[in-house]
Coordinates of C-alpha atoms and ligand atoms in Angstrom, one line a residue:
M8 CA -4.1 -3.7 22.1
H9 CA -4.1 0.0 21.3
S10 CA -6.7 2.1 23.2
T11 CA -9.5 3.8 21.3
T12 CA -10.6 5.9 24.3
K13 CA -8.4 8.9 23.5
L14 CA -9.4 9.2 19.8
P15 CA -10.5 12.7 18.7
I16 CA -14.3 13.1 18.5
A17 CA -15.6 13.3 14.9
D18 CA -17.6 16.5 14.1
S19 CA -21.4 16.1 13.5
I20 CA -21.0 16.2 9.6
A21 CA -18.4 13.5 9.7
Q22 CA -20.4 11.4 12.2
Q23 CA -23.5 11.7 10.0
H24 CA -21.5 10.5 7.0
S25 CA -20.1 7.6 9.0
N26 CA -23.6 6.7 10.2
Q27 CA -24.8 6.5 6.6
L28 CA -22.0 4.1 5.7
L29 CA -22.8 2.1 8.9
E30 CA -26.5 1.8 7.8
H31 CA -25.3 0.6 4.3
I32 CA -23.1 -2.0 6.0
K33 CA -25.9 -3.2 8.3
H34 CA -28.2 -3.7 5.2
A35 CA -25.4 -5.7 3.5
I36 CA -25.1 -7.9 6.6
A37 CA -28.9 -8.4 6.6
D38 CA -28.9 -9.1 2.8
A39 CA -26.1 -11.7 3.3
G40 CA -28.2 -13.6 5.9
G41 CA -26.6 -12.2 9.2
K42 CA -22.9 -11.8 8.6
I43 CA -20.3 -10.6 6.0
N44 CA -16.6 -11.6 6.1
F45 CA -14.1 -9.0 7.1
V46 CA -12.7 -8.6 3.6
D47 CA -16.2 -7.5 2.4
Y48 CA -16.5 -5.2 5.5
M49 CA -13.1 -3.6 4.9
Q50 CA -13.8 -3.2 1.2
R51 CA -17.0 -1.2 2.1
C52 CA -15.3 0.8 4.8
L53 CA -12.5 2.0 2.5
Y54 CA -14.1 1.9 -1.0
A55 CA -17.9 2.0 -0.9
P56 CA -18.7 4.6 -3.6
G57 CA -19.4 8.0 -2.1
F58 CA -18.9 6.8 1.5
G59 CA -15.8 4.7 1.9
Y60 CA -12.7 6.2 3.5
Y61 CA -10.8 6.5 0.2
S62 CA -13.9 7.2 -1.9
A63 CA -15.3 10.1 -0.1
G64 CA -14.0 13.7 0.0
S65 CA -11.9 14.2 3.1
H66 CA -8.2 14.8 3.6
K67 CA -6.5 11.5 4.2
L68 CA -2.8 12.2 3.7
G69 CA -0.4 14.6 5.3
S70 CA -0.4 16.6 8.5
K71 CA -4.2 17.5 8.1
G72 CA -5.2 14.0 7.4
D73 CA -4.9 10.6 9.2
F74 CA -1.5 9.4 8.1
T75 CA 1.6 10.5 6.2
T76 CA 3.4 8.6 3.5
A77 CA 7.0 8.9 2.3
P78 CA 6.2 11.1 -0.8
E79 CA 4.3 13.5 1.5
I80 CA 7.2 13.6 4.0
S81 CA 9.8 14.7 1.4
S82 CA 10.2 15.1 -2.3
L83 CA 13.6 13.4 -1.9
F84 CA 11.8 10.1 -1.7
S85 CA 10.3 10.5 -5.2
R86 CA 13.4 12.2 -6.6
T87 CA 15.4 9.2 -5.5
L88 CA 12.9 6.8 -6.9
A89 CA 13.3 8.7 -10.2
Q90 CA 17.0 7.7 -10.2
H91 CA 15.9 4.0 -10.1
I92 CA 13.4 4.7 -12.9
I93 CA 16.2 6.2 -15.1
D94 CA 18.2 3.0 -14.6
V95 CA 15.3 1.0 -16.1
F96 CA 14.7 3.6 -18.8
Q97 CA 18.2 3.1 -20.0
Q98 CA 17.4 -0.5 -20.9
I99 CA 13.9 -0.1 -22.6
E100 CA 12.6 1.4 -25.8
S101 CA 9.3 2.6 -24.6
K102 CA 9.6 4.8 -21.6
N103 CA 6.4 4.9 -19.5
I104 CA 5.5 5.0 -15.9
L105 CA 2.4 3.4 -14.4
E106 CA 1.6 4.4 -10.8
F107 CA -1.1 2.6 -8.8
G108 CA -2.9 4.4 -6.0
A109 CA -1.3 7.9 -6.5
G110 CA -2.8 9.4 -3.3
S111 CA -2.5 13.2 -3.4
G112 CA -0.5 13.1 -6.7
K113 CA 2.6 14.4 -5.0
M114 CA 4.8 11.5 -6.0
A115 CA 3.9 11.9 -9.6
I116 CA 4.7 15.6 -9.5
D117 CA 8.1 15.1 -7.9
I118 CA 9.1 12.2 -10.1
L119 CA 8.1 14.1 -13.3
L120 CA 10.0 17.2 -12.2
E121 CA 13.1 15.2 -11.4
L122 CA 13.0 13.3 -14.7
E123 CA 12.5 16.6 -16.5
S124 CA 15.6 18.1 -14.8
Q125 CA 17.5 15.1 -16.1
N126 CA 16.1 15.2 -19.6
A127 CA 14.5 11.8 -19.0
L128 CA 10.8 12.5 -19.2
P129 CA 8.5 9.4 -19.9
E130 CA 6.2 9.3 -22.9
H131 CA 3.3 8.8 -20.5
Y132 CA 2.8 8.8 -16.7
Y133 CA -0.3 6.6 -16.3
I134 CA -2.2 6.5 -13.0
I135 CA -4.6 3.8 -11.9
E136 CA -6.6 5.0 -8.9
V137 CA -9.6 3.2 -7.5
S138 CA -10.9 6.3 -5.7
A139 CA -12.8 8.7 -8.0
D140 CA -12.4 11.4 -5.3
L141 CA -8.6 11.0 -5.2
Q142 CA -8.4 10.9 -9.0
Q143 CA -10.1 14.3 -9.0
R144 CA -7.7 15.6 -6.3
Q145 CA -4.7 14.3 -8.2
R146 CA -5.8 16.0 -11.4
Q147 CA -6.3 19.3 -9.6
Y148 CA -2.9 19.1 -7.8
I149 CA -1.0 18.0 -10.9
S150 CA -2.6 20.6 -13.2
S151 CA -1.9 23.5 -10.7
S152 CA 1.7 22.4 -9.9
I153 CA 3.1 21.3 -13.2
P154 CA 0.6 22.4 -15.9
H155 CA 3.2 22.0 -18.7
L156 CA 3.6 18.3 -17.8
L157 CA -0.2 17.6 -17.4
P158 CA -0.5 16.2 -21.0
K159 CA 1.9 13.4 -20.0
V160 CA -0.4 12.3 -17.2
V161 CA -3.2 9.8 -18.2
W162 CA -5.7 8.3 -15.8
L163 CA -6.7 4.7 -16.7
D164 CA -9.5 2.6 -15.4
T165 CA -8.0 -0.7 -16.5
L166 CA -4.5 -2.2 -17.0
P167 CA -2.9 -1.2 -20.2
T168 CA -2.1 -4.2 -22.5
N169 CA 1.5 -5.2 -23.1
F170 CA 2.9 -2.5 -20.8
I171 CA 6.5 -1.5 -21.2
G172 CA 8.0 0.7 -18.5
V173 CA 8.2 1.2 -14.8
V174 CA 5.3 0.3 -12.4
L175 CA 5.1 2.0 -9.0
A176 CA 3.0 1.0 -6.0
N177 CA 3.8 2.9 -2.8
E178 CA 1.6 1.9 0.1
V179 CA -1.0 0.5 -2.1
C180 CA -1.0 -3.2 -1.2
D181 CA -1.5 -2.3 2.5
A182 CA -4.7 -0.5 1.6
M183 CA -6.2 -3.6 0.0
P184 CA -9.0 -5.5 1.9
V185 CA -7.8 -8.6 3.7
H186 CA -9.3 -11.8 5.1
C187 CA -9.0 -12.1 8.9
L188 CA -8.3 -15.5 10.5
H189 CA -8.3 -17.0 14.0
F190 CA -6.3 -20.1 14.7
D191 CA -8.2 -21.4 17.7
N192 CA -6.9 -24.6 19.4
G193 CA -5.6 -25.8 16.0
V194 CA -8.8 -25.1 14.2
V195 CA -8.7 -22.2 11.6
K196 CA -11.8 -20.0 11.4
E197 CA -12.4 -17.0 9.2
R198 CA -13.5 -13.8 11.0
Y199 CA -16.8 -12.2 10.0
I200 CA -18.8 -9.2 11.1
E201 CA -22.4 -9.5 12.4
N202 CA -25.0 -7.1 13.7
I203 CA -26.3 -8.0 17.1
N204 CA -28.9 -5.6 18.7
N205 CA -27.8 -2.9 16.2
T206 CA -24.1 -3.2 17.2
L207 CA -21.4 -4.6 14.9
Q208 CA -19.5 -7.5 16.4
W209 CA -16.9 -10.0 15.3
C210 CA -17.9 -13.6 14.8
E211 CA -16.2 -16.7 13.3
S212 CA -17.2 -19.3 10.7
E213 CA -15.8 -21.5 8.0
L214 CA -13.2 -20.3 5.5
S215 CA -15.2 -18.6 2.7
Q216 CA -13.2 -19.5 -0.4
A217 CA -10.9 -22.2 -1.9
E218 CA -8.0 -19.8 -2.5
L219 CA -8.0 -18.9 1.2
I220 CA -7.9 -22.6 2.2
R221 CA -4.8 -23.0 -0.1
H222 CA -3.1 -20.0 1.5
V223 CA -3.9 -21.2 5.0
E224 CA -2.3 -24.6 4.2
E225 CA 0.9 -22.7 3.3
I226 CA 1.1 -20.7 6.4
T227 CA -0.1 -23.2 9.0
P228 CA 3.3 -24.9 9.5
L229 CA 4.7 -21.5 10.5
I230 CA 2.2 -20.8 13.2
T231 CA 3.4 -23.1 15.9
N232 CA 1.3 -21.6 18.7
S233 CA -2.1 -22.1 17.0
D234 CA -4.0 -22.1 20.3
D235 CA -5.1 -18.5 20.0
Y236 CA -3.5 -16.7 17.0
F237 CA -5.1 -13.9 14.9
T238 CA -3.7 -13.0 11.5
E239 CA -4.6 -11.7 8.0
I240 CA -4.3 -12.9 4.4
N241 CA -4.2 -10.4 1.5
L242 CA -5.5 -12.3 -1.5
A243 CA -6.3 -9.0 -3.3
A244 CA -2.6 -8.1 -3.5
K245 CA -1.8 -11.5 -4.9
A246 CA -4.5 -11.2 -7.6
W247 CA -3.5 -7.6 -8.4
L248 CA 0.1 -8.7 -9.0
A249 CA -0.9 -11.7 -11.0
S250 CA -3.0 -9.6 -13.4
L251 CA -0.3 -7.0 -13.7
A252 CA 2.3 -9.7 -14.5
N253 CA -0.1 -10.9 -17.2
T254 CA 0.0 -7.7 -19.1
F255 CA 3.6 -6.6 -18.3
Q256 CA 6.0 -6.9 -21.2
Q257 CA 9.2 -5.3 -20.2
G258 CA 10.7 -3.1 -17.4
A259 CA 10.5 -3.1 -13.6
I260 CA 7.9 -3.0 -10.9
F261 CA 8.7 -1.4 -7.6
I262 CA 6.4 -2.4 -4.7
I263 CA 7.1 -0.3 -1.6
D264 CA 5.3 -0.9 1.6
Y265 CA 5.5 -1.8 5.3
G266 CA 5.8 -5.5 5.7
Y267 CA 7.8 -8.7 6.2
S268 CA 8.8 -11.9 4.7
K269 CA 6.5 -14.8 5.3
T270 CA 8.3 -16.3 8.3
N271 CA 8.3 -12.9 10.0
Y272 CA 4.7 -12.0 9.1
Y273 CA 3.4 -15.3 10.5
H274 CA 5.8 -15.4 13.4
P275 CA 4.4 -17.3 16.4
E276 CA 4.8 -14.1 18.5
R277 CA 2.8 -11.9 16.1
N278 CA -0.3 -13.4 17.5
N279 CA -2.5 -10.4 17.1
G280 CA -1.8 -9.9 13.4
T281 CA -0.9 -6.6 11.8
L282 CA -4.3 -4.9 11.3
M283 CA -4.3 -1.3 12.3
C284 CA -6.6 1.7 12.0
Y285 CA -5.5 5.4 11.7
Y286 CA -7.7 8.3 12.7
Q287 CA -6.1 11.8 12.7
H288 CA -2.7 10.3 13.2
Q289 CA -3.7 8.1 16.1
G290 CA -3.2 4.3 15.6
H291 CA -5.5 1.7 17.2
D292 CA -6.8 -1.7 16.4
N293 CA -10.6 -1.4 16.3
P294 CA -12.0 -1.4 12.7
L295 CA -15.6 -1.6 14.0
I296 CA -15.8 2.1 14.8
L297 CA -15.5 5.3 12.7
Q298 CA -16.6 3.6 9.5
G299 CA -15.5 5.6 6.5
L300 CA -13.6 8.1 8.7
Q301 CA -10.5 6.1 9.5
D302 CA -8.0 4.2 7.5
I303 CA -7.7 0.4 7.9
T304 CA -4.5 -1.2 6.9
T305 CA -2.3 -4.3 7.3
H306 CA 1.3 -5.1 6.7
V307 CA 2.3 -6.8 3.5
D308 CA 3.5 -10.4 3.2
F309 CA 6.3 -9.9 0.6
T310 CA 7.0 -13.6 0.3
A311 CA 3.4 -14.1 -1.0
L312 CA 4.0 -11.4 -3.6
A313 CA 7.5 -12.7 -4.6
Q314 CA 5.9 -16.2 -5.1
V315 CA 3.2 -14.7 -7.4
A316 CA 6.0 -12.9 -9.3
F317 CA 8.0 -16.1 -9.7
D318 CA 4.9 -18.1 -10.7
N319 CA 4.1 -15.5 -13.4
R320 CA 7.7 -15.4 -14.8
L321 CA 8.7 -12.1 -13.4
Q322 CA 12.3 -11.9 -12.0
V323 CA 12.6 -11.1 -8.4
A324 CA 15.4 -8.6 -8.8
G325 CA 15.7 -7.3 -5.2
F326 CA 14.2 -7.2 -1.8
Q327 CA 15.6 -4.3 0.3
S328 CA 14.8 -2.1 3.3
Q329 CA 13.6 1.3 2.2
A330 CA 16.8 2.7 3.7
D331 CA 19.0 0.6 1.4
F332 CA 16.8 1.4 -1.6
L333 CA 17.1 5.1 -1.0
L334 CA 20.8 5.1 -0.2
A335 CA 21.5 3.1 -3.3
G336 CA 19.5 5.6 -5.3
G337 CA 21.6 8.4 -4.0
I338 CA 19.3 10.2 -1.6
T339 CA 22.2 11.7 0.3
E340 CA 23.7 13.2 -2.9
L341 CA 20.5 14.8 -4.1
H342 CA 20.1 16.8 -0.9
T343 CA 23.2 19.0 -1.7
T344 CA 21.1 21.0 -4.2
R345 CA 19.5 22.9 -1.2
S346 CA 22.2 25.0 0.3
D347 CA 21.2 27.4 3.1
A348 CA 21.4 26.3 6.7
F349 CA 17.6 26.0 7.3
N350 CA 17.2 23.8 4.2
T351 CA 20.2 21.7 5.0
L352 CA 18.7 21.0 8.4
K353 CA 15.2 20.3 7.0
T354 CA 16.7 18.0 4.4
A355 CA 18.7 16.1 7.0
T356 CA 15.6 15.6 9.1
E357 CA 13.7 14.3 6.1
I358 CA 16.4 11.9 5.2
K359 CA 16.5 10.6 8.7
Q360 CA 12.7 10.1 8.7
L361 CA 12.9 8.1 5.5
T362 CA 15.9 6.0 6.3
L363 CA 16.5 5.6 10.0
P364 CA 15.6 2.1 11.2
S365 CA 13.5 3.6 14.1
E366 CA 11.5 5.6 11.5
M367 CA 10.6 4.3 8.0
G368 CA 13.9 2.9 7.0
E369 CA 13.6 -0.7 8.2
N370 CA 9.8 -1.3 8.6
F371 CA 9.3 -0.3 4.9
K372 CA 10.6 -2.7 2.2
V373 CA 11.0 -2.5 -1.5
L374 CA 10.3 -5.5 -3.7
S375 CA 11.8 -5.0 -7.2
L376 CA 10.5 -7.2 -10.0
T377 CA 11.7 -7.1 -13.6
R378 CA 11.0 -8.7 -16.9
N379 CA 13.1 -8.8 -20.1
L380 CA 15.9 -6.5 -18.9
E381 CA 19.3 -7.4 -20.3
Q382 CA 21.3 -6.1 -17.4
L383 CA 20.8 -6.4 -13.6
L384 CA 19.6 -3.4 -11.8
S385 CA 22.6 -3.2 -9.5
K386 CA 21.2 -0.6 -7.1
V387 CA 18.3 -2.8 -6.0
Q388 CA 20.9 -5.3 -4.7
L389 CA 22.4 -3.1 -2.0
G390 CA 21.5 -4.9 1.3
D391 CA 19.7 -7.6 -0.7
R392 CA 17.4 -9.7 1.5
R393 CA 15.9 -12.0 -1.1
H394 CA 17.2 -14.9 0.9
S395 CA 14.7 -14.0 3.6
L396 CA 11.7 -14.3 1.3
Ligands
SAM23 C1 -2.2 4.5 1.6 S1 -2.7 5.4 0.2 C2 -1.1 5.7 -0.5 C3 -1.2 6.8 -1.5 C4 0.2 7.2 -2.2 N1 0.7 6.0 -3.0 C5 1.2 7.6 -1.2 O1 2.2 6.9 -1.0 O2 1.0 8.7 -0.7 C6 -3.4 4.0 -0.8 C7 -3.8 4.4 -2.2 O3 -4.0 3.2 -3.0 C8 -5.2 3.3 -3.6 N2 -5.6 1.9 -4.0 C9 -6.0 0.9 -3.2 N3 -6.2 -0.2 -3.9 C10 -5.9 0.1 -5.2 C11 -5.9 -0.7 -6.4 N4 -6.2 -2.0 -6.4 N5 -5.6 0.0 -7.5 C12 -5.3 1.3 -7.5 N6 -5.2 2.0 -6.4 C13 -5.5 1.5 -5.3 C14 -6.1 4.1 -2.7 O4 -7.2 4.7 -3.3 C15 -5.1 5.2 -2.3 O5 -4.9 6.2 -3.3

């Protein structure tokens, strides 16, 4: 358990905003007859229009926000990703990029600048972003940083049909709402949220949908200590990848996130699951506070995604640690372009943050999926871990 007692206090405007979302959630609980399942609660906390964590106008990413992602740590991350993109571009006619959940827009900027410097710009850089607020921030940041490349960037509300190109999803699946489960003396219950005496509380009931029952059947044999075991299932990520696979004609999909293979995700010792909340860079495990002000996230089950890919005729081309993906993409060669002592030190620190096992190098993985490519993407096979999926 991670303590919530030392969390920073929200200011009165933020608290008022959070209270409004809380009231909205309490109404939803009442309308649903007394409880909503956690997936519904998490969806509202993160994405309720105007109030959810990602939908409302506060700083989420970077040092002033609640958490930092790899593209925010260093442009070397995106510039290295661009080298992998070029490998795919060499094999396809129609060169496009589709980024899901573009956050601040920084990754798009750094990728486009790197591709421009290598004379490899795409026809379009599409962005699909569920948060209207973040869409607006992305547009502002991109138009002020790279105005000459803005015409390449197109925001879409729906998946393009017959997409050919490269799809990117960095820390997107971990932000999708999950179902929470409790294996209690061999009986599996879904976790819900109820409102008792004006206070939100956990409660448990039957599994709410057939797809969940199917997934539970798959993971149950792995959970050998099912006496008291809490975990999560991300059906949204599976559905997202299935619909993407449906419209994806040729190219590669790079899914980058923190997570594990199935056996590791549902390891008997991981008996408290992976659900975490982040508020002003402090992690804890109570999603029933700070509604709309804190991020709620879970690790990704990469086996589940690889299975969806396989079932939908995508090739699982690689499964690597982030460190191996970046080293294969040449991150250490890119840094030589900054030469003075200060920048050399800064760059070395950034590379360490992105690649050291104790930092992001090991916990973060890259799942590379391809379709209709004639040649293997050799770089995504350095330190290949597909056998672990
Ligand atoms: C943790 S942030 C990561 C942002 C950015 N990719 C980065 O690495 O800095 C998650 C992002 O995914 C977006 N998101 C979540 N679910 C999504 C979905 N189904 N489609 C598109 N964007 C989504 C959120 O609005 C947010 O921009």
